[in-house]
Coordinates of C-alpha atoms in Angstrom, one line a residue:
X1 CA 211.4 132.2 -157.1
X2 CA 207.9 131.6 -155.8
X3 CA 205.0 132.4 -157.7
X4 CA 202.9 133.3 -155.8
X5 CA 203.9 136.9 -153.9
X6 CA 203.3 137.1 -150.0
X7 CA 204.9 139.2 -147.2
X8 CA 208.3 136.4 -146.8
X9 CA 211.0 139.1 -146.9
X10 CA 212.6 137.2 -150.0
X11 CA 209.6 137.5 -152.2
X12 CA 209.6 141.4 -151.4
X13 CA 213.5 141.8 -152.3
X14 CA 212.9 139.9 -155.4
X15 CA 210.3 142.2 -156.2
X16 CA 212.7 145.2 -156.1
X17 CA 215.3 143.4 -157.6
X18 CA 212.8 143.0 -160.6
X19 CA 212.3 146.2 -161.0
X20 CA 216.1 148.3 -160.3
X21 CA 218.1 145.4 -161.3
X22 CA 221.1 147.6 -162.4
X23 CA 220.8 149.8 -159.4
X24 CA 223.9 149.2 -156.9
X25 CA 222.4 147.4 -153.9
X26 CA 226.2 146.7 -152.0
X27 CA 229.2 148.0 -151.4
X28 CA 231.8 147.3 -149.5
X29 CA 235.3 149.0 -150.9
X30 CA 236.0 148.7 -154.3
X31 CA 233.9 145.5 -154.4
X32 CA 229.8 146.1 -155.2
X33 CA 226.8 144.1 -156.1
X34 CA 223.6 145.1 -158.4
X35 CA 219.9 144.2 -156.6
X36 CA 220.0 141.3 -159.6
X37 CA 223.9 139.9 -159.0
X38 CA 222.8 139.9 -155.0
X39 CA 219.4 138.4 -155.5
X40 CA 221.0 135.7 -157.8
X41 CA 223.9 134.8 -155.5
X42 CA 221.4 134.6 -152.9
X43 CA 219.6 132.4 -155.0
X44 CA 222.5 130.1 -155.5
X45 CA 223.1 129.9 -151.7
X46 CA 219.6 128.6 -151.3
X47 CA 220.0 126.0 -154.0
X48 CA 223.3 124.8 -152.3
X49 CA 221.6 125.0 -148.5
X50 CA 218.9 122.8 -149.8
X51 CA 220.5 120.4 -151.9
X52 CA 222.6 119.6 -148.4
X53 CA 219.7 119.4 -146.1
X54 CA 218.6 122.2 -145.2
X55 CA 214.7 122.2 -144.8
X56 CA 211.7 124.9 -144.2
X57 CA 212.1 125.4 -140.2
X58 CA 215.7 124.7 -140.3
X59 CA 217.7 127.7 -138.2
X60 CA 220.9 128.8 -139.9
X61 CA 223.6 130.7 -138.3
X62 CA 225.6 133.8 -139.7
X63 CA 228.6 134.3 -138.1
X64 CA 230.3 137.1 -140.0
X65 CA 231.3 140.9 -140.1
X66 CA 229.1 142.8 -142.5
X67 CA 229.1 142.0 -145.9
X68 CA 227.7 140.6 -149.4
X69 CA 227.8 137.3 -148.1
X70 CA 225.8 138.6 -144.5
X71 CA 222.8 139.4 -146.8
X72 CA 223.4 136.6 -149.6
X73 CA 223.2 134.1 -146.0
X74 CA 220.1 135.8 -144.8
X75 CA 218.1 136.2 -148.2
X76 CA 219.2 132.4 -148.9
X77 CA 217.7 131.7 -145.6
X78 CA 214.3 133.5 -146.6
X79 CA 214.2 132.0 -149.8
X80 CA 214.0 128.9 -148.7
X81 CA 212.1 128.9 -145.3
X82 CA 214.9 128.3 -143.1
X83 CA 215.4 131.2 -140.4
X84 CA 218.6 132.6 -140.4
X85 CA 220.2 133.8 -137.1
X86 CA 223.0 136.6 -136.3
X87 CA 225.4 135.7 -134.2
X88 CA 227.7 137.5 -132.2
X89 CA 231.1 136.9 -133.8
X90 CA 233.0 137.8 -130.2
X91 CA 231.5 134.8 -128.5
X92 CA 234.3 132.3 -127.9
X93 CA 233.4 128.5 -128.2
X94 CA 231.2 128.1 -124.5
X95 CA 229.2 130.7 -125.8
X96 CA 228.7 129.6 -129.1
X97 CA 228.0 125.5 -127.7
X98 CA 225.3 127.1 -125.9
X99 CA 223.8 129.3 -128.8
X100 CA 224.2 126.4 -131.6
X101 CA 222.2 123.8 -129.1
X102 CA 220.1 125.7 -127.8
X103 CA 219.0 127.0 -131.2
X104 CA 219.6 123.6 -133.1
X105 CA 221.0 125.2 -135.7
X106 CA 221.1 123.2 -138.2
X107 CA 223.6 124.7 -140.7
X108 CA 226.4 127.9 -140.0
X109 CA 227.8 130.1 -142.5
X110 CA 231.2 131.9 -141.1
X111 CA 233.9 133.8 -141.3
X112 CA 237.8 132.2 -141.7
X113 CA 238.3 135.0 -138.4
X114 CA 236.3 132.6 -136.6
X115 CA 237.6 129.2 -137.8
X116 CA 239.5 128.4 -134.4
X117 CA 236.3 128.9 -132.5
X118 CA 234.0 127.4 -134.6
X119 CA 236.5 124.1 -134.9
X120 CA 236.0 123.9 -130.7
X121 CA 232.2 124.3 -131.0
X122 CA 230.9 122.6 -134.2
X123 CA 231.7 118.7 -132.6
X124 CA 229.8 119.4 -129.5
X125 CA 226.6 120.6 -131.9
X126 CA 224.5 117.3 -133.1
X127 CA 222.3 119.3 -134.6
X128 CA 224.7 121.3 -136.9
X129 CA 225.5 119.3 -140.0
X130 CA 227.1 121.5 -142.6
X131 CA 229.6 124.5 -142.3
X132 CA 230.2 126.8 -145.0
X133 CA 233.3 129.2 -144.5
X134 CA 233.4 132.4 -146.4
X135 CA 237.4 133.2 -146.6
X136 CA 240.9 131.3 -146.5
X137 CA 240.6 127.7 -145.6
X138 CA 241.6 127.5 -141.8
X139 CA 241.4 124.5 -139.5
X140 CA 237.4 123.8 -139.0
X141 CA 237.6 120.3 -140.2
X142 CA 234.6 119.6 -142.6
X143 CA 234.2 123.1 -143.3
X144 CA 233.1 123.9 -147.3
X145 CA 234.4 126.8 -148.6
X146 CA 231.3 129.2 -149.7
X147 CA 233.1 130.5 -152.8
X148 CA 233.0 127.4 -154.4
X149 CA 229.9 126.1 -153.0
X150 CA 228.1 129.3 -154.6
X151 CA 229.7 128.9 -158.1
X152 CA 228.7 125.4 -158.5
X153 CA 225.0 125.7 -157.4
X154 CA 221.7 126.5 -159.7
X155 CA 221.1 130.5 -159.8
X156 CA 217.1 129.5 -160.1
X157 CA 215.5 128.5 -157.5
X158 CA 211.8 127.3 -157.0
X159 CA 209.3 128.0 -153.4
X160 CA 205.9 127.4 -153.7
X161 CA 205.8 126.8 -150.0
X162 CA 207.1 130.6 -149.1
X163 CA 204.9 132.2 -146.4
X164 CA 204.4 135.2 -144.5
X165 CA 205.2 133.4 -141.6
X166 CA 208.0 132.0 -142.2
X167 CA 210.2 132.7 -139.4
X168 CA 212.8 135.2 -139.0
X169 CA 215.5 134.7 -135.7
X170 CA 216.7 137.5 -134.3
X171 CA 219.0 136.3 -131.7
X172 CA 219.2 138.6 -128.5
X173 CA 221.4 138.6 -125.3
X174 CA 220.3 142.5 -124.3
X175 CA 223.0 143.7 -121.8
X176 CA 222.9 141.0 -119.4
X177 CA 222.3 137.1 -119.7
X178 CA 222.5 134.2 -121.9
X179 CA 220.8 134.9 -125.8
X180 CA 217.8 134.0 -126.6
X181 CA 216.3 133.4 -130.0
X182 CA 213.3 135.7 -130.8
X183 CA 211.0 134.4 -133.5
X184 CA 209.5 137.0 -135.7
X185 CA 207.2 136.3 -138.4
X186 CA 208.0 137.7 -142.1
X187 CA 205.1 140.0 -141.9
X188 CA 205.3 140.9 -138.4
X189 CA 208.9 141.9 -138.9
X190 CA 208.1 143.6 -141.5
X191 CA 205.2 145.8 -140.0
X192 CA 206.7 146.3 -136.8
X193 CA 210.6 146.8 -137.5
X194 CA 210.7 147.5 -141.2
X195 CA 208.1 150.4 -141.9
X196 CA 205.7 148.3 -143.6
X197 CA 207.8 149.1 -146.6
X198 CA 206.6 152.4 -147.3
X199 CA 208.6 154.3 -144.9
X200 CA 211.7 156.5 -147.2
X201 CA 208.8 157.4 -149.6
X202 CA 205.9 159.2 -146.5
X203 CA 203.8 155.8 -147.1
X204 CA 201.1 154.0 -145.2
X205 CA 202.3 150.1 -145.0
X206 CA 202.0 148.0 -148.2
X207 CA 198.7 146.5 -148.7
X208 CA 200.0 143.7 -151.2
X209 CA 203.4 143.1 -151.7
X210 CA 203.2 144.0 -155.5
X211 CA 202.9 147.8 -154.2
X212 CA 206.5 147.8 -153.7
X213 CA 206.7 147.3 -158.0
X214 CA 204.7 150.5 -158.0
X215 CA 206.7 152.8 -156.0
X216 CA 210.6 151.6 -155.7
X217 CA 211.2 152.6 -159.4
X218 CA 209.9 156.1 -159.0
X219 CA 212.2 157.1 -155.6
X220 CA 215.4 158.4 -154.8
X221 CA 218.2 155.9 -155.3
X222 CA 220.1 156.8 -152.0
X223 CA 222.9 155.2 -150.1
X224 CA 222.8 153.9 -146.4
X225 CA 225.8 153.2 -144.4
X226 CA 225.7 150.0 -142.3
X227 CA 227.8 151.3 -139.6
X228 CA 227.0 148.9 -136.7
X229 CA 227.6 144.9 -137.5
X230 CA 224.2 143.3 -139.2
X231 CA 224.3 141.0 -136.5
X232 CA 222.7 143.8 -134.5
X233 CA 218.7 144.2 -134.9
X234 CA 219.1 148.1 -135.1
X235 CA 221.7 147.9 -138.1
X236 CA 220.0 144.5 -140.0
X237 CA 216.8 146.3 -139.6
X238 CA 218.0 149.7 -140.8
X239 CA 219.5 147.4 -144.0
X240 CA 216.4 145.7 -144.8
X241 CA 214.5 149.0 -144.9
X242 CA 217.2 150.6 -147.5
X243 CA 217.3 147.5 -149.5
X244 CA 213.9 146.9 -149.5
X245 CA 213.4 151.1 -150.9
X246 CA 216.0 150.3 -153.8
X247 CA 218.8 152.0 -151.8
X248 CA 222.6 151.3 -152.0
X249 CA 223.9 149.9 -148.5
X250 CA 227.3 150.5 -147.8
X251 CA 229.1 148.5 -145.3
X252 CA 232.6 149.1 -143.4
X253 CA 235.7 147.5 -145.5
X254 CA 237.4 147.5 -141.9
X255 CA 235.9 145.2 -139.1
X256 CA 236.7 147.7 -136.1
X257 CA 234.9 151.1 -136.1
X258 CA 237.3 154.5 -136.1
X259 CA 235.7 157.1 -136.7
X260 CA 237.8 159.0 -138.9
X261 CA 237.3 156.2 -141.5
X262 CA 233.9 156.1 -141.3
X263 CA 233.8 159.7 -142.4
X264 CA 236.2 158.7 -145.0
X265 CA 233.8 156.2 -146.1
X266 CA 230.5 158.7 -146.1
X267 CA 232.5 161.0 -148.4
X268 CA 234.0 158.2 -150.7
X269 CA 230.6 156.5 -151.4
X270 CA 228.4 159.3 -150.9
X271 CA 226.4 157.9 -148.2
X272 CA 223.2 160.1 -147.2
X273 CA 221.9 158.1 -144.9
X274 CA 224.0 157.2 -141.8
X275 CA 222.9 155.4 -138.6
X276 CA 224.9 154.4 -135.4
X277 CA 224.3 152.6 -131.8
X278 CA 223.9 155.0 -129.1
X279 CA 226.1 157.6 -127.9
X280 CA 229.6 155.3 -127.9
X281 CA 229.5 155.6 -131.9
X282 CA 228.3 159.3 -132.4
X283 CA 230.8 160.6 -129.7
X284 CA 234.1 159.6 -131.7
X285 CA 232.3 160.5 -134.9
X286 CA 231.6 164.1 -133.0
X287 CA 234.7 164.4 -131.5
X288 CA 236.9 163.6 -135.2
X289 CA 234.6 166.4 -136.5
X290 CA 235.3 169.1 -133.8
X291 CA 239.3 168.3 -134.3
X292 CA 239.6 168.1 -137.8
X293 CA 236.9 170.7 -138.8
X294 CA 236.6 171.2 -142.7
X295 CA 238.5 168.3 -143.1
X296 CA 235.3 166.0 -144.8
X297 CA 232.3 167.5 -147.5
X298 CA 229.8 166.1 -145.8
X299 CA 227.0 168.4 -148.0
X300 CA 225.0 165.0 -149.1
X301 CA 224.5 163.4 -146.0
X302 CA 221.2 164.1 -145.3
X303 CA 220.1 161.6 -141.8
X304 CA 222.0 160.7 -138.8
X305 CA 219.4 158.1 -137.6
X306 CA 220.4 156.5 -134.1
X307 CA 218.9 153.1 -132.5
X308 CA 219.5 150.6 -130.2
X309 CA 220.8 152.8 -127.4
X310 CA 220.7 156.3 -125.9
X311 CA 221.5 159.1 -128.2
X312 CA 222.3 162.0 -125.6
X313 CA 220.4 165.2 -125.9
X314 CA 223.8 167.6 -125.5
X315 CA 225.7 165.1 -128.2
X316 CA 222.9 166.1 -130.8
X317 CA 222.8 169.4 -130.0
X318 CA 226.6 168.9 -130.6
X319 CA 226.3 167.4 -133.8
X320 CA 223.6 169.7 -135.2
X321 CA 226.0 172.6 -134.6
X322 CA 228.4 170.9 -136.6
X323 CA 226.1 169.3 -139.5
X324 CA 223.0 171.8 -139.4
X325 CA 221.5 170.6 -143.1
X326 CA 221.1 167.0 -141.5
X327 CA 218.1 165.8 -139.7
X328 CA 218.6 163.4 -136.5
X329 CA 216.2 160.2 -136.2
X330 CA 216.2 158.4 -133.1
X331 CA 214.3 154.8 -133.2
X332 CA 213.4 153.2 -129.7
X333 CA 213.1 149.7 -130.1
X334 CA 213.8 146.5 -129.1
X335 CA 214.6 142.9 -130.4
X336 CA 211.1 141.5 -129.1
X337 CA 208.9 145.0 -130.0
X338 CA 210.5 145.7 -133.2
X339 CA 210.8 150.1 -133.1
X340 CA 208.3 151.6 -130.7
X341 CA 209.2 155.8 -132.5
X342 CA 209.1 157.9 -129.6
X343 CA 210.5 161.5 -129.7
X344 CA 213.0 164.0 -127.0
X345 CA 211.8 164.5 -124.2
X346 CA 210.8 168.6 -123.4
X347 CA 213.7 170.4 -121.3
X348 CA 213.4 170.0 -117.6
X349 CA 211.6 166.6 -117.6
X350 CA 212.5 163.0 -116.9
X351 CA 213.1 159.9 -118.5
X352 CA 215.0 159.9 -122.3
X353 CA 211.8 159.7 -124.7
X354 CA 208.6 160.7 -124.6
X355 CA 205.4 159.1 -126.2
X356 CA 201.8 159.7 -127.6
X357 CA 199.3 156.7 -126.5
X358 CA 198.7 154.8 -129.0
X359 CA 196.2 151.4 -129.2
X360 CA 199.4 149.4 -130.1
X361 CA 201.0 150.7 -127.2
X362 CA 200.1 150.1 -123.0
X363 CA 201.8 150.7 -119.7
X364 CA 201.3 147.5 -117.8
X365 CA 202.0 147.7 -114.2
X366 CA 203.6 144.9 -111.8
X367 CA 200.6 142.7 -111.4
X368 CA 200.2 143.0 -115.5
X369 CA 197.4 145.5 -115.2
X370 CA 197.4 148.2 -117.8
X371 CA 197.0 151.0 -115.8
X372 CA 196.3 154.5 -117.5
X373 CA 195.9 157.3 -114.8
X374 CA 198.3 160.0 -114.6
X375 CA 201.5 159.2 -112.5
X376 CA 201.4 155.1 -112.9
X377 CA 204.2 153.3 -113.5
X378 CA 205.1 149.9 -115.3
X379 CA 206.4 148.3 -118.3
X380 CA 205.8 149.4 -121.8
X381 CA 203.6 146.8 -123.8
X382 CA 203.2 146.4 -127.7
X383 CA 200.5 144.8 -129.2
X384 CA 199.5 143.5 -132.9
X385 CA 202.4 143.2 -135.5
X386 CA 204.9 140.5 -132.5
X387 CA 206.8 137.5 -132.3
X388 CA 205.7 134.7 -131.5
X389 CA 208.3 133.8 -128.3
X390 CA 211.4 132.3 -127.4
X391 CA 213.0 129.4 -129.5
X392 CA 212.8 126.3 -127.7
X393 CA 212.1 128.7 -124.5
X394 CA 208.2 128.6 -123.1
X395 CA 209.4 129.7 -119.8
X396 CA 211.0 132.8 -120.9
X397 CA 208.5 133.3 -123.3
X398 CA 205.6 133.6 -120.9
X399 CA 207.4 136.1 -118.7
X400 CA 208.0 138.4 -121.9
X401 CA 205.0 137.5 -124.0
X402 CA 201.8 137.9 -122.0
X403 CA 197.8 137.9 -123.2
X404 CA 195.8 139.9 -121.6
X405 CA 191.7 140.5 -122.8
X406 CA 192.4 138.1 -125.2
X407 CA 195.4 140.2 -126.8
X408 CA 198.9 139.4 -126.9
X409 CA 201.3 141.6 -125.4
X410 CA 205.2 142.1 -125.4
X411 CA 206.4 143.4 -122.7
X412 CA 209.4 145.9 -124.0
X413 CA 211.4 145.8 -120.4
X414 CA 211.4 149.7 -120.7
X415 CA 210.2 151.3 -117.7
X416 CA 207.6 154.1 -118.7
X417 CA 205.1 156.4 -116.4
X418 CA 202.1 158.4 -117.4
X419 CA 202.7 162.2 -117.2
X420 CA 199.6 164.8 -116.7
X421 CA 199.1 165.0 -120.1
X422 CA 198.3 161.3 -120.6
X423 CA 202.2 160.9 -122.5
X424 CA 203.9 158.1 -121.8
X425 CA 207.6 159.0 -120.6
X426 CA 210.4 156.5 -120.8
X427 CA 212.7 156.3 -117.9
X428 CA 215.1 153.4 -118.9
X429 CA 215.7 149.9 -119.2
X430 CA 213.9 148.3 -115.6
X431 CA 216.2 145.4 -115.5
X432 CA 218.9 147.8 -114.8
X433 CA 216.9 150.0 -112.6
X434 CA 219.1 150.5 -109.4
X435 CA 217.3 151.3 -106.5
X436 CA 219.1 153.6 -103.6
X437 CA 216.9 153.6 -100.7
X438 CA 214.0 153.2 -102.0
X439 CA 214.8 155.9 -105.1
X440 CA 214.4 154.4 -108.4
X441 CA 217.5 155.5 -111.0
X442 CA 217.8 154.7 -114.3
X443 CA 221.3 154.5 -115.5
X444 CA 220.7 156.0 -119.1
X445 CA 220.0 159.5 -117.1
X446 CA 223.1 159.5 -115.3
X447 CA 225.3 158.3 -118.3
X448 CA 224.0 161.1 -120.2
X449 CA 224.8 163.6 -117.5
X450 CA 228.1 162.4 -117.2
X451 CA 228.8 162.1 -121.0
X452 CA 228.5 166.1 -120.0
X453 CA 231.8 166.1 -118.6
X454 CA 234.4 166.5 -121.6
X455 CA 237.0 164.1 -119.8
X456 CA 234.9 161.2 -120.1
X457 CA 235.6 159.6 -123.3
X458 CA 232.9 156.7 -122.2
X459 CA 230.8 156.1 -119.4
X460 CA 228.5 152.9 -118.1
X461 CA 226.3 153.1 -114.8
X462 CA 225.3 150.5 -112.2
X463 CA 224.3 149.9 -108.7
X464 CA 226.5 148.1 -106.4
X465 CA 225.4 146.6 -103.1
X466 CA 225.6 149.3 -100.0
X467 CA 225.0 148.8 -96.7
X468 CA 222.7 151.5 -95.5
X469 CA 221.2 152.4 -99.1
X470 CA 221.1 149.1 -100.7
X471 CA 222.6 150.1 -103.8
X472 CA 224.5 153.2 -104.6
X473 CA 225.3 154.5 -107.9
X474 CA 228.8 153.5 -109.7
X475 CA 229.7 154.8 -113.2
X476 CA 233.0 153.1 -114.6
X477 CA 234.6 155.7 -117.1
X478 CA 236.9 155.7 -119.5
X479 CA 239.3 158.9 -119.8
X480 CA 239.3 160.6 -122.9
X481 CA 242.5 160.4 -124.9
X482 CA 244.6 163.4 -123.8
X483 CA 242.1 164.4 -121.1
X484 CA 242.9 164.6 -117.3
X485 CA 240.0 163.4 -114.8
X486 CA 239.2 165.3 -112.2
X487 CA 236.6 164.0 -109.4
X488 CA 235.6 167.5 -108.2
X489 CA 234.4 168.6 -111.8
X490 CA 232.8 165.2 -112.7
X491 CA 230.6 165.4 -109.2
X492 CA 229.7 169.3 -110.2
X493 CA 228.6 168.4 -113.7
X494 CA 226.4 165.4 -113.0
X495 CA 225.0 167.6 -109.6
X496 CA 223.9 170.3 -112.0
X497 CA 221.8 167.7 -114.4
X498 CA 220.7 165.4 -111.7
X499 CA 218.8 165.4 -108.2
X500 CA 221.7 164.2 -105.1
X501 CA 220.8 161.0 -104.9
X502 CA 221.6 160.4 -108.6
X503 CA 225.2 161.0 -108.9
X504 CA 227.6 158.5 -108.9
X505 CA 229.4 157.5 -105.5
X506 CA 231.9 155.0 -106.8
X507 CA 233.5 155.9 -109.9
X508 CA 235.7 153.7 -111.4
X509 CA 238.2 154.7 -114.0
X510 CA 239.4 151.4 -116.9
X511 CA 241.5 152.0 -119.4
X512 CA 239.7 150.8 -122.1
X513 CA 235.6 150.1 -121.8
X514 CA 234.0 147.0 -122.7
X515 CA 231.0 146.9 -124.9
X516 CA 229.1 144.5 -127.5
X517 CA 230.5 144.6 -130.9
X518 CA 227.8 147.0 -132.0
X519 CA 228.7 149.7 -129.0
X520 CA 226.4 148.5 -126.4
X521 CA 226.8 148.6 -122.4
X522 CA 228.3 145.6 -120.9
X523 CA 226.4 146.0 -117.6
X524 CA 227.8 142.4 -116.4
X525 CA 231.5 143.4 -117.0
X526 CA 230.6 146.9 -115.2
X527 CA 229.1 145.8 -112.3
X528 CA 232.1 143.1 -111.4
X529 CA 234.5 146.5 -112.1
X530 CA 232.4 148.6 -109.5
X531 CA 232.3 145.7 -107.0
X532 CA 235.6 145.1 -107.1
X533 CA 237.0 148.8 -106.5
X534 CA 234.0 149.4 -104.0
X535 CA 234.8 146.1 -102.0
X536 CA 231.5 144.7 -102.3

């Protein structure tokens, strides 16, 4: 334990733990951890990461499905000044060569679920000198098992060197290319993603980390629910925020998401706060609600927060009918902005979100201009609490992380244009912007339409090439279980929400859709579908 206090996300969780020590800050099941039990295990885990090498600036892998050891990993990390780094626990070993090398990592803790992979990656890594394996021992050769690493190491642990920038890796692939490693500084995470710490009690940011000592006693204890994998910005960030109020987070005790368990799991543990990715989690949760009505008490849930990806308009309206005592939050963010806020959109306009200026906040145009009259285009730019780049990437970097009047801006990839009122309206992600004759559509708008339709169970939208238009709209779907498709109806439902030239022209149906682990589009995988049925 440091001294000396500063803004490193380790010296702020040991300041709660200091102070609601008894409180339950896991659970996972029947298993649970107290703020002291996870601060000391974490603890331990930094002694033992240490002891075998690992130094301040050292990147450390976590490659597991949420749990105790997720946040012992990451706190261990902090505590230390190594930056620990989510990966995605679907990537098979080519993926995970590339991520460890390109990343250096320099330790990995995992999961036995992942032993196969890991034993094909970790030889073809130079850089990666100890593997720690939380479960059965499996076949990773060298592999120590983190049980008995954590039992055997010093639950004290000493950091005068701690720092509010210290770096934090949040490891990001979007919905197309290869990851990249983003580097966030303790404090700038903290200010831009986390809510300056004040956020669950109607606080300005924290001044001095102490101020946490002041407040955390004296508010609510409630419990979060982890639905998405940690390994996802939204839910890690979501996490931190709870954990870092003196709230409970509760985690799946499955690794796949069903709905019906989930609910089973807000009633169990009494989980008021409950957040999901985008519209491919809340529409099963929806949908088990609508067929089994009366079936779960959900009185105490209090927030259904969303982030990460599109929360359709008609699915909250949906959900609100069903849950009116809750409030619904939706965060729009990204892995390089941290959250952005934003709120819906007023009936009859375009784009998803809608929001005020701000002087964090700038529409930068094509030539990187910030442009500010009414009817401009660009990219939306943050400003003031960012990362600092790419790891190991100064190409990518510059093309994201641009200075302009002597200020550094991050340029969000989310299209935006200036209405008559000076808001700034969000129209989708530009990198998947598919342009039909010279027509700009975003495909969040016409997944949302077609989400309309109750026979699509799942929906993702790209352009493929066309001849005469240069792209054309394609949505793969997925059928709803029990549901019968009918072309005719899809085509009237999106016409009624969007101009012509909007609705789809391909559409492909798949029998199951393919998304990220924490439910977000697989544009790559859709656009080789669309091609392929189109003939392009």
């Amino acid at each position: 334990m440091s001294t000396h206090r500063t803004f490193n996300l380790a010296d702020l969780f040991e300041i709660v733990a200091s102070v609601v020590p008894q409180r339950v800050a896991f659970k996972c099941g029947a298993q649970q951890l107290s703020f002291r039990q996870l601060d000391e295990r974490a603890s331990r885990l930094a002694s033992a990461l240490r002891s075998r090498g690992v130094r301040r600036g050292d990147n450390v892998g976590i490659q597991l499905y949420n749990s105790a050891e997720y946040l012992e990993t990451f706190f261990a990390c902090c505590k230390i000044g190594a930056a620990p780094v989510n990966v995605n626990y679907r990537y098979v070993a080519e993926e995970l060569a590339y991520l460890f090398s390109t990343l250096e990592l320099k330790a990995l803790v995992f999961g036995a679920a992942f032993d196969e992979e890991v034993d094909r990656t970790a030889s073809r890594v130079p850089t990666l000198k100890l593997l720690l394996r939380v479960g059965q021992r499996g076949d990773a050769p060298g592999a120590l098992n983190y049980g008995e690493v954590l039992a055997s190491s010093a639950p004290t642990l000493s950091d005068p060197d701690r720092s509010d920038i210290d770096i934090y890796m949040l490891c990001t692939g979007g919905t197309t290319g290869m990851p990249k490693g983003v580097m966030w500084p303790h404090k700038s995470i903290l200010m831009a993603a986390l809510g300056g710490g004040g956020i669950y009690f109607g606080r300005p940011p924290i001044k001095t980390p102490e101020e946490l000592a002041e407040f955390v006693p004296h508010g609510p204890a409630l419990t979060y629910f982890a639905t998405a994998p940690m390994m996802h910005g939204a839910a890690m960030w979501a996490t931190l925020i709870s954990l870092l109020a003196g709230h409970t987070v509760v985690v799946n005790d499955q690794p796949s998401f069903d709905a019906e368990h989930v609910w089973d799991i807000v009633v169990r543990d009494g989980v008021n706060i409950l957040s999901v990715v985008g519209d491919a989690m809340a529409l099963p949760l929806i949908r088990a609600l609508e067929i089994q009505p009366g079936r779960w008490n959900l009185q105490h849930l209090r927030t259904f927060g969303n982030g990460g990806a599109v929360f359709s308009k008609h699915l909250q309206e949906r959900l609100k009918a069903l849950l009116p005592h809750i409030s619904i939050n939706n965060s729009m963010g990204s892995s390089e902005a941290g959250l952005v806020g934003g709120k819906e959109r007023p009936p009859g306009s375009d784009g998803m979100l809608q929001m005020e200026p701000r002087p964090d906040l700038a529409v930068i145009d094509d030539e990187l201009c910030i442009v500010t009259a009414p009817g401009s285009e660009g990219t939306l730019a943050c400003t003031g609490y960012t990362p600092i780049g790419y790891y190991g990437d100064p190409k990518k970097s510059a093309e994201t992380f641009i200075t302009l009047s002597g200020r550094l801006w991050v340029l969000t990839g989310d299209r935006a244009r200036i209405d008559v009122d000076g808001q700034y309206v969000i129209l989708g992600r530009g990198s998947q912007c598919i342009n039909s004759g010279g027509e700009k559509i975003y495909p969040e708008e016409v997944e949302e339409a077609a989400r309309r339709y109750a026979a699509v169970g799942d929906v993702q939208v790209v352009g493929v090439p066309d001849e005469r238009w240069g792209q054309k709209v394609a949505a793969v779907v997925q059928v709803a279980a029990g549901a019968s498709f009918d072309r005719t109806e899809f085509d009237r439902i999106c016409r009624n929400h969007l101009s012509g030239y909007k609705v789809p022209k391909v559409v492909c149906l798949v029998d199951q859709m393919q998304r990220s682990p924490a439910g977000k589009a697989d544009y790559t995988w859709a656009k080789k579908v669309a091609a392929a049925q189109a003939g392009t």
